[in-house]
JSON list of C-alpha atoms in Angstrom, two decimals:
[
{"chain": "A", "resi": 895, "resn": "UNK", "atom": "CA", "xyz": [41.09, 158.07, 113.39]},
{"chain": "A", "resi": 896, "resn": "UNK", "atom": "CA", "xyz": [42.63, 156.75, 110.17]},
{"chain": "A", "resi": 897, "resn": "UNK", "atom": "CA", "xyz": [44.88, 153.71, 110.36]},
{"chain": "A", "resi": 898, "resn": "UNK", "atom": "CA", "xyz": [47.47, 152.57, 107.85]},
{"chain": "A", "resi": 899, "resn": "UNK", "atom": "CA", "xyz": [49.09, 149.16, 107.59]},
{"chain": "A", "resi": 900, "resn": "UNK", "atom": "CA", "xyz": [52.38, 148.04, 106.06]},
{"chain": "A", "resi": 901, "resn": "UNK", "atom": "CA", "xyz": [53.10, 144.34, 105.53]},
{"chain": "A", "resi": 902, "resn": "UNK", "atom": "CA", "xyz": [56.28, 142.48, 104.58]},
{"chain": "A", "resi": 903, "resn": "UNK", "atom": "CA", "xyz": [56.55, 138.85, 103.53]},
{"chain": "A", "resi": 904, "resn": "UNK", "atom": "CA", "xyz": [60.00, 137.28, 103.31]},
{"chain": "A", "resi": 905, "resn": "UNK", "atom": "CA", "xyz": [60.57, 133.95, 101.62]},
{"chain": "A", "resi": 906, "resn": "UNK", "atom": "CA", "xyz": [63.71, 132.27, 102.98]},
{"chain": "A", "resi": 907, "resn": "UNK", "atom": "CA", "xyz": [65.98, 129.69, 101.38]},
{"chain": "A", "resi": 908, "resn": "UNK", "atom": "CA", "xyz": [67.29, 126.59, 103.19]},
{"chain": "A", "resi": 909, "resn": "UNK", "atom": "CA", "xyz": [69.97, 128.76, 104.89]},
{"chain": "A", "resi": 910, "resn": "UNK", "atom": "CA", "xyz": [67.35, 131.26, 106.13]},
{"chain": "A", "resi": 911, "resn": "UNK", "atom": "CA", "xyz": [68.56, 133.92, 103.69]},
{"chain": "A", "resi": 912, "resn": "UNK", "atom": "CA", "xyz": [65.96, 136.05, 101.88]},
{"chain": "A", "resi": 913, "resn": "UNK", "atom": "CA", "xyz": [65.00, 134.54, 98.52]},
{"chain": "A", "resi": 914, "resn": "UNK", "atom": "CA", "xyz": [62.08, 136.91, 97.88]},
{"chain": "A", "resi": 915, "resn": "UNK", "atom": "CA", "xyz": [60.75, 140.00, 99.64]},
{"chain": "A", "resi": 916, "resn": "UNK", "atom": "CA", "xyz": [57.18, 141.20, 99.11]},
{"chain": "A", "resi": 917, "resn": "UNK", "atom": "CA", "xyz": [55.47, 144.22, 100.58]},
{"chain": "A", "resi": 918, "resn": "UNK", "atom": "CA", "xyz": [52.08, 145.88, 100.67]},
{"chain": "A", "resi": 919, "resn": "UNK", "atom": "CA", "xyz": [50.69, 149.02, 102.27]},
{"chain": "A", "resi": 920, "resn": "UNK", "atom": "CA", "xyz": [47.11, 150.08, 102.71]},
{"chain": "A", "resi": 921, "resn": "UNK", "atom": "CA", "xyz": [47.91, 153.59, 101.40]},
{"chain": "A", "resi": 922, "resn": "UNK", "atom": "CA", "xyz": [49.98, 152.70, 98.32]},
{"chain": "A", "resi": 923, "resn": "UNK", "atom": "CA", "xyz": [48.56, 153.36, 94.88]},
{"chain": "A", "resi": 924, "resn": "UNK", "atom": "CA", "xyz": [48.81, 149.88, 93.37]},
{"chain": "A", "resi": 925, "resn": "UNK", "atom": "CA", "xyz": [46.87, 147.05, 94.94]},
{"chain": "A", "resi": 926, "resn": "UNK", "atom": "CA", "xyz": [48.42, 143.79, 96.06]},
{"chain": "A", "resi": 927, "resn": "UNK", "atom": "CA", "xyz": [51.85, 142.59, 97.08]},
{"chain": "A", "resi": 928, "resn": "UNK", "atom": "CA", "xyz": [54.86, 144.01, 95.25]},
{"chain": "A", "resi": 929, "resn": "UNK", "atom": "CA", "xyz": [58.33, 142.52, 94.98]},
{"chain": "A", "resi": 930, "resn": "UNK", "atom": "CA", "xyz": [61.47, 144.30, 96.14]},
{"chain": "A", "resi": 931, "resn": "UNK", "atom": "CA", "xyz": [65.13, 143.36, 96.43]},
{"chain": "A", "resi": 932, "resn": "UNK", "atom": "CA", "xyz": [65.84, 145.03, 99.76]},
{"chain": "A", "resi": 933, "resn": "UNK", "atom": "CA", "xyz": [64.28, 146.58, 102.85]},
{"chain": "A", "resi": 934, "resn": "UNK", "atom": "CA", "xyz": [65.78, 148.59, 105.67]},
{"chain": "A", "resi": 935, "resn": "UNK", "atom": "CA", "xyz": [63.51, 149.11, 108.64]},
{"chain": "A", "resi": 936, "resn": "UNK", "atom": "CA", "xyz": [64.45, 151.15, 111.71]},
{"chain": "A", "resi": 937, "resn": "UNK", "atom": "CA", "xyz": [62.33, 151.33, 114.85]},
{"chain": "A", "resi": 938, "resn": "UNK", "atom": "CA", "xyz": [62.95, 153.50, 117.91]},
{"chain": "A", "resi": 939, "resn": "UNK", "atom": "CA", "xyz": [62.91, 151.37, 121.07]},
{"chain": "A", "resi": 940, "resn": "UNK", "atom": "CA", "xyz": [61.40, 153.67, 123.73]},
{"chain": "A", "resi": 941, "resn": "UNK", "atom": "CA", "xyz": [62.33, 151.32, 126.56]},
{"chain": "A", "resi": 942, "resn": "UNK", "atom": "CA", "xyz": [66.06, 151.12, 125.79]},
{"chain": "A", "resi": 943, "resn": "UNK", "atom": "CA", "xyz": [66.43, 154.44, 123.95]},
{"chain": "A", "resi": 944, "resn": "UNK", "atom": "CA", "xyz": [68.06, 152.78, 121.00]},
{"chain": "A", "resi": 945, "resn": "UNK", "atom": "CA", "xyz": [67.31, 151.85, 117.41]},
{"chain": "A", "resi": 946, "resn": "UNK", "atom": "CA", "xyz": [66.22, 148.40, 116.34]},
{"chain": "A", "resi": 947, "resn": "UNK", "atom": "CA", "xyz": [67.17, 147.57, 112.75]},
{"chain": "A", "resi": 948, "resn": "UNK", "atom": "CA", "xyz": [66.08, 145.03, 110.19]},
{"chain": "A", "resi": 949, "resn": "UNK", "atom": "CA", "xyz": [68.10, 145.01, 106.95]},
{"chain": "A", "resi": 950, "resn": "UNK", "atom": "CA", "xyz": [67.23, 142.34, 104.40]},
{"chain": "A", "resi": 951, "resn": "UNK", "atom": "CA", "xyz": [68.20, 141.87, 100.76]},
{"chain": "A", "resi": 952, "resn": "UNK", "atom": "CA", "xyz": [67.88, 139.15, 98.17]},
{"chain": "A", "resi": 953, "resn": "UNK", "atom": "CA", "xyz": [70.74, 137.58, 96.26]},
{"chain": "A", "resi": 954, "resn": "UNK", "atom": "CA", "xyz": [69.70, 139.38, 93.07]},
{"chain": "A", "resi": 955, "resn": "UNK", "atom": "CA", "xyz": [70.36, 142.81, 94.66]},
{"chain": "A", "resi": 956, "resn": "UNK", "atom": "CA", "xyz": [73.57, 143.94, 93.00]},
{"chain": "A", "resi": 957, "resn": "UNK", "atom": "CA", "xyz": [76.38, 145.68, 94.86]},
{"chain": "A", "resi": 958, "resn": "UNK", "atom": "CA", "xyz": [75.79, 148.84, 92.80]},
{"chain": "A", "resi": 959, "resn": "UNK", "atom": "CA", "xyz": [72.07, 148.78, 93.66]},
{"chain": "A", "resi": 960, "resn": "UNK", "atom": "CA", "xyz": [72.84, 148.23, 97.36]},
{"chain": "A", "resi": 961, "resn": "UNK", "atom": "CA", "xyz": [75.18, 151.22, 97.46]},
{"chain": "A", "resi": 962, "resn": "UNK", "atom": "CA", "xyz": [72.61, 153.39, 95.66]},
{"chain": "A", "resi": 963, "resn": "UNK", "atom": "CA", "xyz": [69.90, 152.16, 98.06]},
{"chain": "A", "resi": 964, "resn": "UNK", "atom": "CA", "xyz": [71.85, 153.29, 101.11]},
{"chain": "A", "resi": 965, "resn": "UNK", "atom": "CA", "xyz": [72.83, 156.63, 99.57]},
{"chain": "A", "resi": 966, "resn": "UNK", "atom": "CA", "xyz": [69.13, 157.23, 98.89]},
{"chain": "A", "resi": 967, "resn": "UNK", "atom": "CA", "xyz": [68.30, 156.27, 102.48]},
{"chain": "A", "resi": 968, "resn": "UNK", "atom": "CA", "xyz": [70.87, 158.75, 103.83]},
{"chain": "A", "resi": 969, "resn": "UNK", "atom": "CA", "xyz": [69.48, 161.48, 101.58]},
{"chain": "A", "resi": 970, "resn": "UNK", "atom": "CA", "xyz": [65.98, 160.79, 102.83]},
{"chain": "A", "resi": 971, "resn": "UNK", "atom": "CA", "xyz": [67.21, 160.88, 106.41]},
{"chain": "A", "resi": 972, "resn": "UNK", "atom": "CA", "xyz": [68.83, 164.28, 105.76]},
{"chain": "A", "resi": 973, "resn": "UNK", "atom": "CA", "xyz": [65.46, 165.67, 104.67]},
{"chain": "A", "resi": 974, "resn": "UNK", "atom": "CA", "xyz": [63.64, 164.01, 107.57]},
{"chain": "A", "resi": 975, "resn": "UNK", "atom": "CA", "xyz": [66.03, 165.45, 110.18]},
{"chain": "A", "resi": 976, "resn": "UNK", "atom": "CA", "xyz": [65.53, 168.90, 108.66]},
{"chain": "A", "resi": 977, "resn": "UNK", "atom": "CA", "xyz": [61.73, 168.56, 108.63]},
{"chain": "A", "resi": 978, "resn": "UNK", "atom": "CA", "xyz": [61.50, 167.06, 112.12]},
{"chain": "A", "resi": 979, "resn": "UNK", "atom": "CA", "xyz": [64.08, 169.15, 114.01]},
{"chain": "A", "resi": 980, "resn": "UNK", "atom": "CA", "xyz": [64.96, 172.12, 111.82]},
{"chain": "A", "resi": 981, "resn": "UNK", "atom": "CA", "xyz": [68.65, 171.23, 112.24]},
{"chain": "A", "resi": 982, "resn": "UNK", "atom": "CA", "xyz": [70.08, 172.60, 109.00]},
{"chain": "A", "resi": 983, "resn": "UNK", "atom": "CA", "xyz": [73.69, 171.80, 109.96]},
{"chain": "A", "resi": 984, "resn": "UNK", "atom": "CA", "xyz": [73.02, 168.11, 110.49]},
{"chain": "A", "resi": 985, "resn": "UNK", "atom": "CA", "xyz": [70.93, 167.92, 107.32]},
{"chain": "A", "resi": 986, "resn": "UNK", "atom": "CA", "xyz": [73.61, 169.60, 105.21]},
{"chain": "A", "resi": 987, "resn": "UNK", "atom": "CA", "xyz": [76.36, 167.38, 106.62]},
{"chain": "A", "resi": 988, "resn": "UNK", "atom": "CA", "xyz": [74.34, 164.30, 105.66]},
{"chain": "A", "resi": 989, "resn": "UNK", "atom": "CA", "xyz": [73.68, 165.69, 102.17]},
{"chain": "A", "resi": 990, "resn": "UNK", "atom": "CA", "xyz": [77.39, 166.41, 101.71]},
{"chain": "A", "resi": 991, "resn": "UNK", "atom": "CA", "xyz": [78.17, 162.83, 102.75]},
{"chain": "A", "resi": 992, "resn": "UNK", "atom": "CA", "xyz": [75.70, 161.63, 100.11]},
{"chain": "A", "resi": 993, "resn": "UNK", "atom": "CA", "xyz": [77.41, 163.78, 97.48]},
{"chain": "A", "resi": 994, "resn": "UNK", "atom": "CA", "xyz": [80.80, 162.29, 98.41]},
{"chain": "A", "resi": 995, "resn": "UNK", "atom": "CA", "xyz": [79.40, 158.77, 98.30]},
{"chain": "A", "resi": 996, "resn": "UNK", "atom": "CA", "xyz": [77.80, 159.33, 94.88]},
{"chain": "A", "resi": 997, "resn": "UNK", "atom": "CA", "xyz": [81.16, 160.58, 93.60]},
{"chain": "A", "resi": 998, "resn": "UNK", "atom": "CA", "xyz": [82.89, 157.52, 95.07]},
{"chain": "A", "resi": 999, "resn": "UNK", "atom": "CA", "xyz": [80.40, 155.08, 93.53]},
{"chain": "A", "resi": 1000, "resn": "UNK", "atom": "CA", "xyz": [80.55, 156.82, 90.15]},
{"chain": "A", "resi": 1001, "resn": "UNK", "atom": "CA", "xyz": [84.37, 156.68, 90.14]},
{"chain": "A", "resi": 1002, "resn": "UNK", "atom": "CA", "xyz": [84.26, 153.04, 91.21]},
{"chain": "A", "resi": 1003, "resn": "UNK", "atom": "CA", "xyz": [81.80, 152.23, 88.41]},
{"chain": "A", "resi": 1004, "resn": "UNK", "atom": "CA", "xyz": [84.01, 153.99, 85.83]},
{"chain": "A", "resi": 1005, "resn": "UNK", "atom": "CA", "xyz": [87.03, 151.94, 86.93]},
{"chain": "A", "resi": 1006, "resn": "UNK", "atom": "CA", "xyz": [85.06, 148.70, 86.71]},
{"chain": "A", "resi": 1007, "resn": "UNK", "atom": "CA", "xyz": [83.58, 149.47, 83.27]}
]
């Protein structure tokens, strides 16, 4: 059986806030650790039937990037729920939320420009 591994390294500042986030995966194209500004990891806890979350970001992740990151995550979740359950209603609702959020962020960016 094939195995795949994903690794994260987080460098913390004196206040235990992420200063740098590095990641690597055995199946990714490029070799070696790569830098990122943010990660969002969700794990299903079988014992408690709930989701465990780890959300980390560095200080150089801008507000605009953070909003885009989470819109992209929601869009990916919409596709995953469709692929895994076939629930077209739930998937479409999530996609429509993404569309509304993109519009909101674009309008916000225009006002701040």
